[in-house]
Amino acid sequence: MRLEAGQVAVVTGAAGGIGLAMVRRFAAEGMRVVLADVEEGALAKAAAELSATGAEVLAQVTDVSDRDSVTALADATYEAFGAVHVLCNNAGVGSGAEGRMWEHEPNDWKWAFAVNVWGVFHGIQAFVPRMLADGGPGHVVNTSSGDGGIAPLPTASVYAVTKAAVVTMTESLYAHLKAEGAPVGASVLFPGPHMLRTGLWESHRNRPERYAKQRPRRTPYRTLDQYESAMKQAGHEVRFTPVEEVADLVVDGIRADRFWMLPAGEHSDRQIRARSQSMLDRANPAYLESFILD
């Protein structure tokens, strides 16, 4: 798909991190941008920054776990701009779960699924029918994670399960669009290949009361800086992928109509091979046995 000035891009989770990087990249292409996020203050700041560069911007406070909120986002977008060409279902949260997966609170699962899985589906359902009705080219990008889509991460099982679901949902979307002969493409995004500086580590700041923790945490939430420090003290190298590189990957992938927006990386490629070979060999997943879960 060609990206051209005047086209419209909608990004959820757009007030920071990967989402904001994508919005900036689309705006640099001359596209009109719609920023959706649950954090009103951060959203207003991001929108003001982009507007100051001359970009045409619409900012809409949106809770992607709420179907009506995402429908309202679509209504506002079409009222303001009359079309959507790129949809990035990017909003996501970490669950805050502790311990073994059978010890996790039900609300950890409910909240993560509400945002990471239902949020993607709500975006698809609110926007894709209208994009198809427009009859022009379009593209949907759903953000997954190597933690779930490439190889499950046992230390973050709730998050990994939701991100694996995003992969299958996007594969299904791709197949349905192809069956319709639609000019709308679909891609699944795996940010990386290294860690990213995003607000995911502080997801609990936006956790709604309806999904509140039901018992106190045994350990305090750890920030990204604290995690990085602990890893370095343990002798591990910590590398980060700039969010701007992820945004470039998305733009290049849309232009190439590439389903797998997956950056090359020695670690991720090794995980893919190990998982695939285990399945082909009908062998137990030895690649999962090396994780330190404590």
CSV table of C-alpha atoms in Angstrom, one decimal:
chain,number,residue,atom,x,y,z
A,1,MET,CA,0.0,0.0,0.0
A,2,ARG,CA,1.2,3.5,-0.8
A,3,LEU,CA,1.3,6.0,2.0
A,4,GLU,CA,0.4,9.4,0.8
A,5,ALA,CA,-0.1,12.9,2.3
A,6,GLY,CA,-3.7,13.4,3.4
A,7,GLN,CA,-4.4,9.8,4.3
A,8,VAL,CA,-5.6,9.0,7.8
A,9,ALA,CA,-3.9,6.8,10.4
A,10,VAL,CA,-5.5,5.8,13.7
A,11,VAL,CA,-3.2,4.6,16.5
A,12,THR,CA,-4.4,3.3,19.9
A,13,GLY,CA,-2.0,3.6,22.9
A,14,ALA,CA,-0.7,6.7,21.1
A,15,ALA,CA,0.2,8.9,24.0
A,16,GLY,CA,3.7,7.3,24.5
A,17,GLY,CA,6.1,4.6,23.6
A,18,ILE,CA,5.6,2.7,20.3
A,19,GLY,CA,2.2,4.3,19.7
A,20,LEU,CA,3.6,7.9,19.8
A,21,ALA,CA,6.5,6.9,17.6
A,22,MET,CA,4.2,5.5,15.0
A,23,VAL,CA,2.0,8.6,15.0
A,24,ARG,CA,5.1,10.8,14.6
A,25,ARG,CA,6.2,8.7,11.7
A,26,PHE,CA,2.8,8.8,10.0
A,27,ALA,CA,2.7,12.6,10.5
A,28,ALA,CA,6.1,12.9,8.9
A,29,GLU,CA,4.6,11.2,5.8
A,30,GLY,CA,2.0,14.0,5.7
A,31,MET,CA,-0.8,11.8,6.9
A,32,ARG,CA,-3.5,13.0,9.2
A,33,VAL,CA,-3.3,11.3,12.5
A,34,VAL,CA,-5.8,10.1,15.2
A,35,LEU,CA,-4.4,9.5,18.6
A,36,ALA,CA,-6.3,7.3,21.0
A,37,ASP,CA,-5.3,6.6,24.6
A,38,VAL,CA,-6.8,6.1,28.0
A,39,GLU,CA,-4.4,8.7,29.6
A,40,GLU,CA,-6.0,12.1,29.1
A,41,GLY,CA,-3.1,14.2,30.2
A,42,ALA,CA,-0.4,12.4,28.2
A,43,LEU,CA,-2.7,12.3,25.2
A,44,ALA,CA,-3.3,16.0,25.2
A,45,LYS,CA,0.5,16.6,25.5
A,46,ALA,CA,1.3,14.3,22.6
A,47,ALA,CA,-1.5,15.9,20.4
A,48,ALA,CA,-0.2,19.4,21.2
A,49,GLU,CA,3.4,18.4,20.3
A,50,LEU,CA,2.2,17.0,16.9
A,51,SER,CA,0.0,19.9,16.2
A,52,ALA,CA,2.9,22.3,16.7
A,53,THR,CA,4.7,20.6,13.8
A,54,GLY,CA,1.8,21.4,11.5
A,55,ALA,CA,0.2,17.9,11.5
A,56,GLU,CA,-3.5,17.5,11.3
A,57,VAL,CA,-4.4,15.8,14.6
A,58,LEU,CA,-7.5,14.4,16.3
A,59,ALA,CA,-7.0,13.2,19.9
A,60,GLN,CA,-9.7,11.0,21.5
A,61,VAL,CA,-9.6,9.6,25.0
A,62,THR,CA,-10.4,5.9,24.5
A,63,ASP,CA,-10.6,2.8,26.6
A,64,VAL,CA,-10.0,0.0,24.1
A,65,SER,CA,-11.5,-2.6,26.5
A,66,ASP,CA,-14.8,-0.8,26.2
A,67,ARG,CA,-16.5,-1.5,22.8
A,68,ASP,CA,-18.6,1.7,23.0
A,69,SER,CA,-15.5,3.7,23.6
A,70,VAL,CA,-13.8,2.3,20.5
A,71,THR,CA,-17.0,2.8,18.4
A,72,ALA,CA,-17.0,6.4,19.6
A,73,LEU,CA,-13.4,6.7,18.4
A,74,ALA,CA,-14.4,5.5,14.9
A,75,ASP,CA,-17.4,7.8,14.8
A,76,ALA,CA,-15.2,10.8,15.8
A,77,THR,CA,-12.6,9.8,13.2
A,78,TYR,CA,-15.0,9.6,10.3
A,79,GLU,CA,-16.8,12.7,11.3
A,80,ALA,CA,-13.5,14.6,11.4
A,81,PHE,CA,-11.6,13.1,8.4
A,82,GLY,CA,-14.2,11.0,6.5
A,83,ALA,CA,-11.9,8.0,6.0
A,84,VAL,CA,-9.3,5.7,7.6
A,85,HIS,CA,-6.4,4.2,5.7
A,86,VAL,CA,-4.2,2.8,8.4
A,87,LEU,CA,-5.4,1.3,11.7
A,88,CYS,CA,-2.8,0.4,14.4
A,89,ASN,CA,-4.3,-1.6,17.3
A,90,ASN,CA,-1.4,-1.0,19.6
A,91,ALA,CA,-2.7,-0.4,23.1
A,92,GLY,CA,-1.6,-3.0,25.6
A,93,VAL,CA,-0.9,-3.7,29.2
A,94,GLY,CA,1.1,-6.0,31.4
A,95,SER,CA,-1.1,-7.9,33.8
A,96,GLY,CA,0.8,-7.4,37.1
A,97,ALA,CA,0.4,-11.1,37.9
A,98,GLU,CA,2.8,-12.8,40.4
A,99,GLY,CA,3.9,-16.4,41.1
A,100,ARG,CA,3.0,-19.5,39.1
A,101,MET,CA,0.2,-19.2,36.6
A,102,TRP,CA,-2.2,-21.2,38.8
A,103,GLU,CA,-1.7,-18.6,41.5
A,104,HIS,CA,-2.7,-15.7,39.4
A,105,GLU,CA,-5.7,-13.7,40.3
A,106,PRO,CA,-8.7,-13.9,37.8
A,107,ASN,CA,-8.6,-10.1,37.5
A,108,ASP,CA,-5.1,-10.3,36.2
A,109,TRP,CA,-6.3,-12.4,33.3
A,110,LYS,CA,-9.5,-10.4,32.8
A,111,TRP,CA,-7.8,-7.0,32.6
A,112,ALA,CA,-5.0,-8.2,30.2
A,113,PHE,CA,-7.5,-9.9,28.0
A,114,ALA,CA,-9.9,-6.9,28.0
A,115,VAL,CA,-7.1,-4.6,26.7
A,116,ASN,CA,-4.7,-6.8,24.8
A,117,VAL,CA,-7.2,-9.1,23.1
A,118,TRP,CA,-10.7,-7.5,23.2
A,119,GLY,CA,-9.1,-4.2,22.5
A,120,VAL,CA,-7.7,-5.4,19.2
A,121,PHE,CA,-11.0,-7.0,18.3
A,122,HIS,CA,-13.0,-3.9,19.2
A,123,GLY,CA,-10.7,-1.9,16.8
A,124,ILE,CA,-11.2,-4.4,14.0
A,125,GLN,CA,-14.9,-4.4,14.4
A,126,ALA,CA,-15.3,-0.7,14.7
A,127,PHE,CA,-13.1,0.3,11.8
A,128,VAL,CA,-12.6,-2.6,9.2
A,129,PRO,CA,-16.2,-2.6,7.9
A,130,ARG,CA,-16.0,1.1,7.2
A,131,MET,CA,-12.6,0.7,5.6
A,132,LEU,CA,-14.0,-2.0,3.4
A,133,ALA,CA,-17.0,0.1,2.5
A,134,ASP,CA,-14.7,3.0,1.5
A,135,GLY,CA,-13.4,0.7,-1.3
A,136,GLY,CA,-9.9,2.1,-1.2
A,137,PRO,CA,-6.6,0.7,0.0
A,138,GLY,CA,-6.0,0.3,3.7
A,139,HIS,CA,-4.0,-1.6,6.3
A,140,VAL,CA,-4.5,-2.9,9.8
A,141,VAL,CA,-1.5,-3.4,12.1
A,142,ASN,CA,-2.0,-5.4,15.4
A,143,THR,CA,0.8,-5.2,18.0
A,144,SER,CA,1.8,-8.5,19.5
A,145,SER,CA,5.1,-9.4,21.2
A,146,GLY,CA,7.9,-11.9,20.9
A,147,ASP,CA,6.9,-13.0,24.4
A,148,GLY,CA,3.8,-14.6,23.1
A,149,GLY,CA,3.9,-14.7,19.3
A,150,ILE,CA,7.4,-16.1,18.8
A,151,ALA,CA,7.9,-18.2,21.9
A,152,PRO,CA,5.9,-18.1,25.1
A,153,LEU,CA,7.5,-16.4,28.0
A,154,PRO,CA,6.8,-18.5,31.1
A,155,THR,CA,7.8,-15.6,33.4
A,156,ALA,CA,4.9,-13.4,32.0
A,157,SER,CA,2.3,-16.1,31.2
A,158,VAL,CA,-0.8,-13.8,31.2
A,159,TYR,CA,0.8,-11.3,28.9
A,160,ALA,CA,2.3,-14.0,26.7
A,161,VAL,CA,-1.1,-15.7,26.3
A,162,THR,CA,-2.8,-12.5,25.2
A,163,LYS,CA,-0.1,-11.6,22.7
A,164,ALA,CA,-0.3,-15.1,21.2
A,165,ALA,CA,-4.0,-14.6,20.8
A,166,VAL,CA,-3.3,-11.4,18.8
A,167,VAL,CA,-1.2,-13.3,16.3
A,168,THR,CA,-3.9,-15.8,15.6
A,169,MET,CA,-6.5,-13.1,15.4
A,170,THR,CA,-4.4,-11.3,12.9
A,171,GLU,CA,-3.9,-14.4,10.9
A,172,SER,CA,-7.7,-14.9,10.8
A,173,LEU,CA,-8.2,-11.3,9.8
A,174,TYR,CA,-5.7,-11.7,7.0
A,175,ALA,CA,-7.4,-14.8,5.7
A,176,HIS,CA,-10.9,-13.2,5.8
A,177,LEU,CA,-9.6,-10.1,3.9
A,178,LYS,CA,-8.0,-12.2,1.3
A,179,ALA,CA,-11.1,-14.3,0.9
A,180,GLU,CA,-13.1,-11.1,0.2
A,181,GLY,CA,-10.5,-9.9,-2.3
A,182,ALA,CA,-10.3,-6.7,-0.2
A,183,PRO,CA,-7.8,-4.0,-0.8
A,184,VAL,CA,-7.1,-3.9,2.9
A,185,GLY,CA,-4.1,-5.6,4.3
A,186,ALA,CA,-3.2,-7.0,7.7
A,187,SER,CA,0.0,-7.3,9.7
A,188,VAL,CA,1.1,-8.4,13.1
A,189,LEU,CA,3.9,-6.4,14.7
A,190,PHE,CA,6.6,-7.8,16.9
A,191,PRO,CA,8.5,-4.8,18.4
A,192,GLY,CA,12.2,-5.5,19.0
A,193,PRO,CA,14.5,-7.3,18.6
A,194,HIS,CA,15.6,-6.0,22.0
A,195,MET,CA,13.8,-4.5,24.9
A,196,LEU,CA,11.9,-1.2,24.5
A,197,ARG,CA,11.5,1.8,26.7
A,198,THR,CA,7.7,2.0,26.9
A,199,GLY,CA,5.1,2.6,29.6
A,200,LEU,CA,4.2,-1.1,29.7
A,201,TRP,CA,6.2,-1.6,32.8
A,202,GLU,CA,4.0,0.9,34.6
A,203,SER,CA,0.7,-0.5,33.2
A,204,HIS,CA,-0.8,-0.6,36.8
A,205,ARG,CA,-1.1,3.2,36.7
A,206,ASN,CA,-4.1,2.8,34.4
A,207,ARG,CA,-5.7,-0.3,35.9
A,208,PRO,CA,-9.4,0.3,36.4
A,209,GLU,CA,-11.2,-0.5,39.6
A,210,ARG,CA,-13.4,-3.2,37.9
A,211,TYR,CA,-10.2,-5.2,37.4
A,212,ALA,CA,-8.5,-4.2,40.7
A,213,LYS,CA,-6.1,-6.5,42.4
A,214,GLN,CA,-7.9,-8.6,45.0
A,215,ARG,CA,-4.9,-9.1,47.3
A,216,PRO,CA,-1.8,-7.1,48.0
A,217,ARG,CA,1.2,-7.8,45.9
A,218,ARG,CA,4.0,-9.8,47.6
A,219,THR,CA,6.6,-7.6,45.9
A,220,PRO,CA,6.4,-4.0,44.7
A,221,TYR,CA,6.1,-3.2,41.0
A,222,ARG,CA,9.5,-2.9,39.4
A,223,THR,CA,10.2,-0.1,37.0
A,224,LEU,CA,12.2,-0.6,33.8
A,225,ASP,CA,15.1,1.3,35.3
A,226,GLN,CA,15.1,-1.0,38.3
A,227,TYR,CA,14.9,-4.1,36.0
A,228,GLU,CA,17.8,-2.8,33.9
A,229,SER,CA,19.9,-2.1,37.0
A,230,ALA,CA,19.2,-5.6,38.4
A,231,MET,CA,20.1,-7.3,35.1
A,232,LYS,CA,23.4,-5.4,34.8
A,233,GLN,CA,24.3,-6.2,38.4
A,234,ALA,CA,23.7,-9.9,37.6
A,235,GLY,CA,26.2,-9.5,34.7
A,236,HIS,CA,23.7,-9.5,31.8
A,237,GLU,CA,23.9,-7.2,28.9
A,238,VAL,CA,20.7,-5.1,28.4
A,239,ARG,CA,20.0,-3.7,24.9
A,240,PHE,CA,17.2,-1.5,23.8
A,241,THR,CA,15.6,-1.0,20.4
A,242,PRO,CA,14.6,2.7,19.9
A,243,VAL,CA,10.9,3.0,19.4
A,244,GLU,CA,11.6,5.0,16.2
A,245,GLU,CA,13.0,1.9,14.6
A,246,VAL,CA,9.8,0.1,15.4
A,247,ALA,CA,7.8,2.9,13.7
A,248,ASP,CA,10.1,2.6,10.6
A,249,LEU,CA,9.4,-1.1,10.6
A,250,VAL,CA,5.7,-0.5,10.5
A,251,VAL,CA,5.8,2.1,7.7
A,252,ASP,CA,8.1,-0.2,5.6
A,253,GLY,CA,5.9,-3.2,6.3
A,254,ILE,CA,2.7,-1.4,5.2
A,255,ARG,CA,4.4,-0.3,2.0
A,256,ALA,CA,5.5,-3.8,1.3
A,257,ASP,CA,2.2,-5.4,2.4
A,258,ARG,CA,4.3,-7.5,4.8
A,259,PHE,CA,2.2,-9.7,7.2
A,260,TRP,CA,5.1,-10.5,9.6
A,261,MET,CA,6.5,-7.2,10.9
A,262,LEU,CA,9.3,-9.0,12.6
A,263,PRO,CA,12.8,-7.5,12.9
A,264,ALA,CA,15.7,-9.8,12.4
A,265,GLY,CA,17.4,-10.9,15.6
A,266,GLU,CA,19.6,-13.7,16.5
A,267,HIS,CA,17.7,-14.5,19.7
A,268,SER,CA,14.2,-14.3,18.2
A,269,ASP,CA,15.3,-16.3,15.1
A,270,ARG,CA,16.7,-19.0,17.4
A,271,GLN,CA,13.4,-19.1,19.4
A,272,ILE,CA,11.4,-19.5,16.2
A,273,ARG,CA,13.6,-22.4,15.0
A,274,ALA,CA,13.5,-24.2,18.3
A,275,ARG,CA,9.8,-24.0,18.7
A,276,SER,CA,9.1,-25.0,15.1
A,277,GLN,CA,11.6,-27.9,15.3
A,278,SER,CA,10.0,-29.1,18.5
A,279,MET,CA,6.6,-29.2,16.8
A,280,LEU,CA,8.0,-31.0,13.7
A,281,ASP,CA,9.8,-33.5,15.9
A,282,ARG,CA,6.8,-34.0,18.1
A,283,ALA,CA,9.2,-33.4,21.0
A,284,ASN,CA,8.8,-31.9,24.4
A,285,PRO,CA,9.5,-28.1,24.4
A,286,ALA,CA,13.0,-28.1,25.8
A,287,TYR,CA,13.3,-24.4,24.9
A,288,LEU,CA,10.9,-23.7,27.8
A,289,GLU,CA,12.8,-25.5,30.4
A,290,SER,CA,15.7,-23.1,30.7
A,291,PHE,CA,13.7,-20.2,32.2
A,292,ILE,CA,14.4,-19.2,35.8
A,293,LEU,CA,10.9,-18.7,37.2
A,294,ASP,CA,11.8,-17.6,40.7
